[in-house]
Structure formats: C-alpha cells, structure tokens
C-alpha cells in the first residue's frame, strides 16, 4: 500500500504544482478571464487519464490469461521506462519549472482561448497518462485481492491535492529539488519491483523462458500471506520465490539507475527552490 501511496503522492503532486503555477500566474497578472480555458484543459486531461486507466483495467479482463500476462508485462516495462525518464527529467528541471510554465502561458495568452486549453491539457495530460499507466502496472504487480493498492493510490492523490492547495495559499514551503530527489529515489526502488514483476508476467505468458528456474525460495521464512510478507510486497513488490531472471532484472535496473539518480549534479548557481507559486 505504501508504494502505491508514494506513486499517487509523487505523480499527483507534480500535476498539482503545474496547476497551481498556471492558476497563480493568471491571478497575479490579472488575467482571470483565462481561468476558464485553463480549467477546461485540466478537466479534459483528467478525464483522458481516467478513461485510459479504465480502458487498461476493463479491456484487459476480456483477454485470455496468456494475453493478459503478456499485456501486463509489456505495459509494466513501458511504465517503468516512462517513470524513469520522468524522475530524471523532474530532477533536472524542478528548479526551472515555474519559469518554463510561465513562458508557455505567455505564448498561449497571445494566441487565444484554444492555445490556453491546449497548454493546460498538455501540461497536465502528460502527468495524467504517466500516472494512469504506472498506477495500473503497480497495482497489477502488488494486487493481493484487496482494495488496499487502489486505496493507497487514492490517499496519495488526495494528499497531493491538499499539498497543492496549501502551496497555492502560501501556507507551505518546501525545497522542491530535495523533495523530488528523495521521492524520486524511492520511486526508482518501486519501479525496480514493477519491472521485475513485468518480466515475470512475460515468463508466465511463455514469451520468456525460465519460469521454473527459481533464484531462491524463502516462502517458509517469509510466507506471502503473513503481515510482514504483505508489507514487503506492498512496499517493494517483494516476492519470496522469484525467478533468476527477475532477480537479475531487478539488480541490473536498480543499482545503476539509483546510482545515477543520486549522483550529485553540477550546477553553476545551485539556488534552492521553495514552493511559493
């Protein structure tokens, strides 16, 4: 549940910050007439992300077991690729996100209503589609027959909305660069588990060999139905009897990706960013 809460919080907060920056800029520049097109673009982006998530969930139920596993594995790998790109992109651009969005908004204001709708839609829609895909893949990987994974995502999104509102009101200030670095590192750990599970799905679909080749089996020590087994699966997508391929993929992704992500970056003027939209 924690891993899904983290996904909802991290992804939802990015979208919330984008919305706050757009709205605050229009209010401060006395362009309240442009708020309706912005909210329209945001609403379309949210509806698209929700529809995409529903299509993934309900569309996959009509497939055969083998097709479901193949689809789940492929989308899990795609989701990890997108999320990995996203956390590195946000780490690099968090300091300049506000000025970048202001520039886009100025250009859209000069072009008219349609451009405003498109700007808001593109700014929020990308986050929404990435969130829907990664949430689906993570919930699919961590599914234990209970609504806890979805509950974790919902709580994370609600927390992100609340934080976004507090940022907008000026009641909360944080160092965004540090926040996205820490949450991004944790998200890389979650993504490693999703990636390993995606390869396991492809093995179950007979797309990849080695399903019976177990790296180890500690089910007797950490039963999957125990509270600590459930906790490990919910946080790290831990599996007590992974295949050799799963372990190899997990290590080959996690170690270099986390090392690169946490490596210090060289900046000429490392001014901290505080969220005051």
Coordinates of C-alpha atoms in Angstrom, one line a residue:
X1 CA 0.0 0.0 0.0
X2 CA 2.9 2.4 0.8
X3 CA 4.4 2.1 -2.7
X4 CA 1.1 2.9 -4.3
X5 CA 0.6 5.8 -1.9
X6 CA 4.0 7.1 -2.9
X7 CA 3.1 6.8 -6.6
X8 CA -0.1 8.7 -6.1
X9 CA 1.6 11.4 -3.9
X10 CA 4.6 11.9 -6.3
X11 CA 2.7 11.9 -9.5
X12 CA -0.3 13.8 -8.2
X13 CA 2.0 16.5 -6.6
X14 CA 3.6 17.1 -9.9
X15 CA 0.3 17.7 -11.6
X16 CA -0.9 19.8 -8.6
X17 CA 2.2 22.0 -8.8
X18 CA 1.6 22.6 -12.5
X19 CA -2.0 23.6 -11.9
X20 CA -1.0 25.9 -9.0
X21 CA 1.7 27.6 -11.1
X22 CA -0.7 28.2 -14.0
X23 CA -3.6 29.5 -11.9
X24 CA -1.4 31.6 -9.7
X25 CA 0.3 33.3 -12.6
X26 CA -3.1 34.2 -14.2
X27 CA -4.4 35.6 -11.0
X28 CA -1.2 37.7 -10.3
X29 CA -1.2 39.1 -13.8
X30 CA -4.9 39.9 -13.6
X31 CA -5.9 37.6 -16.4
X32 CA -8.8 35.9 -14.6
X33 CA -10.6 35.7 -17.9
X34 CA -8.2 33.0 -19.0
X35 CA -9.0 30.8 -16.0
X36 CA -12.0 29.0 -17.7
X37 CA -9.9 27.8 -20.7
X38 CA -7.2 26.6 -18.3
X39 CA -9.7 24.7 -16.1
X40 CA -11.3 23.2 -19.3
X41 CA -7.9 21.9 -20.4
X42 CA -7.2 20.5 -17.0
X43 CA -10.6 18.8 -16.9
X44 CA -10.1 17.2 -20.3
X45 CA -6.6 15.9 -19.2
X46 CA -8.0 14.4 -16.0
X47 CA -10.9 12.7 -18.0
X48 CA -8.4 11.3 -20.5
X49 CA -6.2 9.9 -17.8
X50 CA -9.1 8.3 -16.0
X51 CA -10.5 6.9 -19.2
X52 CA -7.1 5.5 -20.1
X53 CA -6.8 3.8 -16.8
X54 CA -10.3 2.3 -17.1
X55 CA -9.5 1.1 -20.6
X56 CA -6.4 -0.7 -19.3
X57 CA -8.3 -2.3 -16.4
X58 CA -11.5 -3.4 -18.1
X59 CA -10.1 -4.0 -21.5
X60 CA -7.5 -6.5 -20.2
X61 CA -10.2 -8.5 -18.4
X62 CA -11.6 -9.6 -21.8
X63 CA -8.3 -11.2 -22.8
X64 CA -7.1 -14.8 -22.3
X65 CA -4.8 -15.5 -19.3
X66 CA -1.7 -15.6 -21.6
X67 CA -2.7 -12.4 -23.4
X68 CA -3.3 -10.7 -20.0
X69 CA 0.1 -11.6 -18.8
X70 CA 1.8 -10.5 -22.0
X71 CA -0.1 -7.2 -21.9
X72 CA 0.6 -6.7 -18.2
X73 CA 4.3 -7.4 -18.6
X74 CA 4.7 -5.2 -21.6
X75 CA 2.9 -2.3 -20.1
X76 CA 4.8 -2.7 -16.8
X77 CA 8.1 -2.4 -18.7
X78 CA 6.8 0.6 -20.6
X79 CA 5.6 2.2 -17.4
X80 CA 8.9 1.8 -15.7
X81 CA 10.6 3.4 -18.8
X82 CA 8.3 6.4 -18.6
X83 CA 8.6 6.8 -14.9
X84 CA 12.4 6.5 -15.0
X85 CA 12.5 9.3 -17.7
X86 CA 10.1 11.4 -15.6
X87 CA 12.1 11.3 -12.3
X88 CA 15.3 12.2 -14.1
X89 CA 13.5 15.0 -16.0
X90 CA 12.0 16.4 -12.9
X91 CA 15.2 16.2 -11.0
X92 CA 16.9 18.3 -13.8
X93 CA 14.0 20.8 -14.3
X94 CA 12.5 21.2 -10.9
X95 CA 14.4 24.4 -10.3
X96 CA 13.1 26.0 -13.6
X97 CA 9.6 24.5 -13.8
X98 CA 7.9 27.7 -12.8
X99 CA 9.6 30.0 -15.3
X100 CA 9.2 27.3 -18.1
X101 CA 5.4 27.2 -17.5
X102 CA 5.1 31.0 -17.3
X103 CA 6.8 31.2 -20.7
X104 CA 4.4 28.7 -22.2
X105 CA 1.4 30.5 -20.7
X106 CA 2.5 33.9 -22.0
X107 CA 2.7 32.4 -25.5
X108 CA -0.7 30.8 -25.1
X109 CA -2.3 34.1 -23.9
X110 CA -1.1 35.8 -27.0
X111 CA -2.6 33.1 -29.2
X112 CA -6.1 32.9 -27.7
X113 CA -8.5 30.5 -25.9
X114 CA -7.7 27.4 -27.9
X115 CA -4.0 27.7 -27.1
X116 CA -4.8 28.1 -23.4
X117 CA -6.9 25.0 -23.4
X118 CA -4.1 23.1 -25.2
X119 CA -1.4 24.4 -22.8
X120 CA -3.2 23.2 -19.7
X121 CA -4.2 20.0 -21.4
X122 CA -0.6 19.2 -22.4
X123 CA 0.9 20.3 -19.1
X124 CA -1.4 18.1 -17.0
X125 CA -2.2 15.4 -19.6
X126 CA 1.3 14.1 -19.8
X127 CA 1.4 13.7 -16.0
X128 CA -2.1 12.1 -16.0
X129 CA -1.3 9.5 -18.6
X130 CA 2.0 8.5 -17.0
X131 CA 0.3 8.3 -13.6
X132 CA -2.5 6.1 -15.0
X133 CA -0.1 3.7 -16.7
X134 CA 2.3 3.4 -13.7
X135 CA -0.5 3.1 -11.2
X136 CA -2.1 0.3 -13.3
X137 CA 1.2 -1.5 -13.5
X138 CA 2.0 -1.1 -9.9
X139 CA -1.5 -2.1 -8.7
X140 CA -1.3 -5.1 -11.0
X141 CA 2.0 -6.1 -9.5
X142 CA 1.0 -5.6 -5.9
X143 CA -2.5 -6.9 -6.2
X144 CA -3.4 -9.1 -3.3
X145 CA -7.1 -9.5 -3.9
X146 CA -7.9 -6.5 -1.7
X147 CA -8.6 -2.8 -2.5
X148 CA -5.6 -1.7 -0.5
X149 CA -3.4 -0.9 -3.5
X150 CA -6.1 1.3 -5.0
X151 CA -6.8 2.9 -1.6
X152 CA -3.1 3.7 -1.3
X153 CA -3.1 5.5 -4.7
X154 CA -6.3 7.4 -3.8
X155 CA -4.8 8.6 -0.5
X156 CA -1.7 9.7 -2.2
X157 CA -3.6 11.7 -4.8
X158 CA -5.8 13.3 -2.1
X159 CA -2.6 14.2 -0.2
X160 CA -1.1 15.7 -3.3
X161 CA -4.2 17.8 -3.9
X162 CA -4.2 19.1 -0.3
X163 CA -0.5 19.9 -0.6
X164 CA -1.1 21.7 -3.8
X165 CA -3.8 23.8 -2.2
X166 CA -1.5 24.7 0.7
X167 CA 1.3 25.6 -1.7
X168 CA -1.1 27.9 -3.6
X169 CA -2.3 29.6 -0.4
X170 CA 1.3 30.1 0.7
X171 CA 0.8 28.0 3.9
X172 CA 3.5 25.5 3.0
X173 CA 7.0 25.9 1.7
X174 CA 9.4 23.1 0.8
X175 CA 12.6 22.7 -1.2
X176 CA 11.2 21.1 -4.3
X177 CA 14.6 20.0 -5.6
X178 CA 15.2 17.9 -2.4
X179 CA 11.6 16.7 -2.3
X180 CA 11.7 15.3 -5.8
X181 CA 15.2 13.8 -5.3
X182 CA 14.1 11.8 -2.2
X183 CA 10.7 10.7 -3.6
X184 CA 12.3 10.0 -7.0
X185 CA 14.8 7.7 -5.3
X186 CA 12.1 5.8 -3.6
X187 CA 10.1 5.7 -6.8
X188 CA 13.1 4.1 -8.5
X189 CA 13.0 1.3 -5.9
X190 CA 9.3 0.8 -6.5
X191 CA 9.9 0.8 -10.3
X192 CA 12.5 -1.9 -9.9
X193 CA 9.9 -4.2 -8.3
X194 CA 7.4 -3.4 -11.0
X195 CA 9.9 -4.1 -13.7
X196 CA 10.8 -7.5 -12.2
X197 CA 7.2 -8.4 -11.9
X198 CA 6.7 -7.3 -15.6
X199 CA 9.3 -9.8 -16.7
X200 CA 7.7 -12.5 -14.5
X201 CA 4.4 -11.8 -16.4
X202 CA 6.2 -12.3 -19.7
X203 CA 7.5 -15.6 -18.4
X204 CA 4.0 -16.7 -17.4
X205 CA 2.9 -15.8 -20.9
X206 CA 5.6 -18.0 -22.3
X207 CA 7.2 -15.0 -24.0
X208 CA 10.4 -15.5 -21.9
X209 CA 11.9 -18.7 -20.6
X210 CA 12.9 -19.6 -17.0
X211 CA 9.6 -19.6 -15.2
X212 CA 10.6 -22.7 -13.2
X213 CA 14.2 -21.5 -12.6
X214 CA 13.9 -20.0 -9.1
X215 CA 16.7 -17.8 -7.8
X216 CA 15.7 -18.8 -4.2
X217 CA 12.6 -19.7 -2.3
X218 CA 12.1 -18.4 1.2
X219 CA 8.3 -18.8 1.3
X220 CA 8.8 -20.8 4.5
X221 CA 10.6 -18.0 6.2
X222 CA 8.6 -15.1 4.8
X223 CA 5.1 -16.5 4.0
X224 CA 3.4 -14.3 1.3
X225 CA 0.2 -14.2 3.5
X226 CA 2.0 -13.1 6.6
X227 CA 1.8 -9.5 7.8
X228 CA 5.5 -8.9 7.1
X229 CA 5.3 -10.7 3.7
X230 CA 2.3 -8.5 2.8
X231 CA 4.3 -5.4 4.0
X232 CA 7.3 -6.3 1.9
X233 CA 5.2 -6.9 -1.2
X234 CA 3.2 -3.7 -0.7
X235 CA 6.4 -1.6 -0.2
X236 CA 8.9 -3.3 -2.5
X237 CA 6.8 -5.7 -4.6
X238 CA 8.9 -8.4 -2.9
X239 CA 8.3 -12.0 -4.0
X240 CA 9.7 -14.8 -1.7
X241 CA 10.3 -17.1 -4.7
X242 CA 11.5 -15.0 -7.7
X243 CA 12.9 -16.4 -10.8
X244 CA 16.6 -15.9 -11.7
X245 CA 15.6 -13.6 -14.5
X246 CA 13.5 -11.4 -12.1
X247 CA 16.4 -11.0 -9.7
X248 CA 18.8 -10.2 -12.5
X249 CA 16.5 -7.6 -14.0
X250 CA 15.9 -6.1 -10.5
X251 CA 19.6 -5.7 -9.8
X252 CA 20.5 -4.6 -13.4
X253 CA 17.9 -1.8 -13.2
X254 CA 18.1 -0.7 -9.6
X255 CA 21.8 -0.4 -8.9
X256 CA 22.9 1.7 -11.9
X257 CA 19.7 3.7 -12.1
X258 CA 19.7 4.6 -8.4
X259 CA 23.5 5.4 -8.5
X260 CA 23.0 7.8 -11.5
X261 CA 19.9 9.4 -10.0
X262 CA 21.6 10.1 -6.6
X263 CA 24.8 11.3 -8.1
X264 CA 25.5 15.0 -7.4
X265 CA 24.7 17.3 -10.3
X266 CA 26.9 20.2 -11.4
X267 CA 25.1 23.5 -11.4
X268 CA 26.5 27.0 -11.7
X269 CA 24.1 28.6 -9.3
X270 CA 22.5 25.9 -7.0
X271 CA 19.8 28.1 -5.6
X272 CA 17.2 26.2 -3.6
X273 CA 13.6 26.2 -4.9
X274 CA 10.9 26.9 -2.4
X275 CA 7.3 26.4 -3.5
X276 CA 5.7 29.8 -3.5
X277 CA 3.5 29.8 -6.6

